[in-house]
Amino acid sequence: MYTRLFGRLRGELVASAPHRMQGASTPNMGRLVMKFGGTSVADIERIRNVARHVKREVDAGHEVAVVASAMAGTTNRLVEWCREASVLHDAREYDTVVASGEQVTSGLLAIALQAEGINARSWQGWQLPISTSEAHASARILDINGTELVKRFKERSEVAVVAGFQGIHPATGRITTLGRGGSDTSAVAVAAAIRADRCDIYTDVDGVYTTDPRVVPRARRLDKIAFEEMLEMASLGAKVMQVRSIELAMVHQVRVFVRSSFDRPEDIDPHVSPPGTLICDESEIMEQQVVTGIAFSKDEAQISIRRVQDKPGVAASIFGPLAEANINVDMIVQNVSGDGVTTDLTFTVPAADYERAKGTVDRAKGRIGYERLDGATDVAKISVIGIGMRSHAGVAANAFRALAERGINIRAITTSEIKFSLLIDAAFTELAVRTLHSLYGLDK
Ligand code: ADP
Ligand code: ASP
Ligand code: MG
């Protein structure tokens, strides 16, 4: 029997919510997903450490499914090998190659668990199966069959070690992968499929911070963050969680707890809540700040079309071809024409699509009508996020002032209900993030 991720399961999960564990350290028996990222399984010593973390939860009486990433650096190396073999490689074969990192760690972790005296079995995406769409390299999970895992929890007290990042496209039988950082999504999807009480994400930081703690040492760990805010943080550059994993968590109401795998399992007191961040429903958060966090991304590129005809249909003639080419346009700024004849139009695209976007616009030049195309890849997008912005005016205005005082020029602005984003010169990224972090009272 398949547990449908986008259908029946949603109702079941919501219905089961009151039975879930209340806090991170609640000693009640429950069902857990524990996901370990690349640095957490970087070598055999770290894998042994992970096995002891898993043992700690098994000894506490929990049923556990583990989701493992590839060893840190492995996926990068596999991706590079594909590029070296051929720049224009077949995406199906790319997936065959890059999925292998998780095959290794899931097997090694099962071995390490067995060495700890724990009954454990590894599962590749095709074995469960984790069924996905056919979009190789960025596939979406459609179904996970969790039945066998649950049966084995009950009958054999067996820990499941699931290879993250990978699945199978059922019609073709080919291995697929979920896009970089996709093990987070595997973990949340497995949690939804087996109706886990919680999905614990073990990584190299002890939670979600107000901004990347590697860039801003004054960043503060958040006790809780709402799904919607985490979704914005992740999609605007905070790579601590893959975007898709938060979408799934939100739809299936899976509570996600981000914590560190670098604590020694032996030092953890099961009666004390461990440090970490709970990603949960907005309603669970009592004290809401106006600004929760700041995200940034240097993977942006700016394209400006100079002296473009200022007449109806021009925007369509530019953005139509870009959409057809599957290029995501993010920020758009158009000047009000001074002479009523021509104007300037600026927009951003992912840096990876920069050349393709310029080519696409260039080919449509005859239809659009413009003088010149300018572009820049040394730009960064800084985003300020907070549910509290819904009910507070003037939050962005303060940022404009603070950045102006630092001599930082803003090239483009976009706003939505719970966030605003500013495009600036990439050289000022760290300064801008630190300035806004202090401005909104986020420094620790
Ligand atoms: P894993 O390999 O465990 O999946 P990742 O490297 O994908 O780990 O994600 C963890 C990293 O995310 C951290 O080392 C940190 O530098 C980065 N990061 C970016 N933004 C944030 C944030 N707001 N809070 C915590 N970590 C963040
Ligand atoms: N190993 C994959 C990657 O590096 C998936 C993951 O770690 O989440 O992108
Ligand atoms: Mg990750």
GROMACS .gro file of C-alpha atoms and ligand atoms in nm, residues 35 38 69-70 75 102 165 179-184, ligand 2:
model
   22
   35LYS     CA    1   1.852   1.334   0.920
   38GLY     CA    2   2.726   1.587   0.487
   69SER     CA    3   2.341   1.263   0.314
   70ALA     CA    4   2.658   1.191   0.122
   75THR     CA    5   2.840   1.532  -0.416
  102GLU     CA    6   2.413   0.856  -0.035
  165PHE     CA    7   1.856   1.297  -0.206
  179GLY     CA    8   1.833   1.895  -0.632
  180ARG     CA    9   2.121   2.011  -0.413
  181GLY     CA   10   2.045   1.995  -0.044
  182GLY     CA   11   1.767   1.745  -0.123
  183SER     CA   12   1.826   1.514   0.173
  184ASP     CA   13   1.629   1.762   0.387
  446ASP     N1   14   2.437   1.523  -0.098
  446ASP     C1   15   2.341   1.612  -0.159
  446ASP     C2   16   2.403   1.748  -0.180
  446ASP     O1   17   2.517   1.772  -0.142
  446ASP     C3   18   2.214   1.621  -0.083
  446ASP     C4   19   2.225   1.678   0.057
  446ASP     O2   20   2.333   1.679   0.116
  446ASP     O3   21   2.122   1.721   0.110
  446ASP     O4   22   2.340   1.834  -0.236
   0.00000   0.00000   0.00000
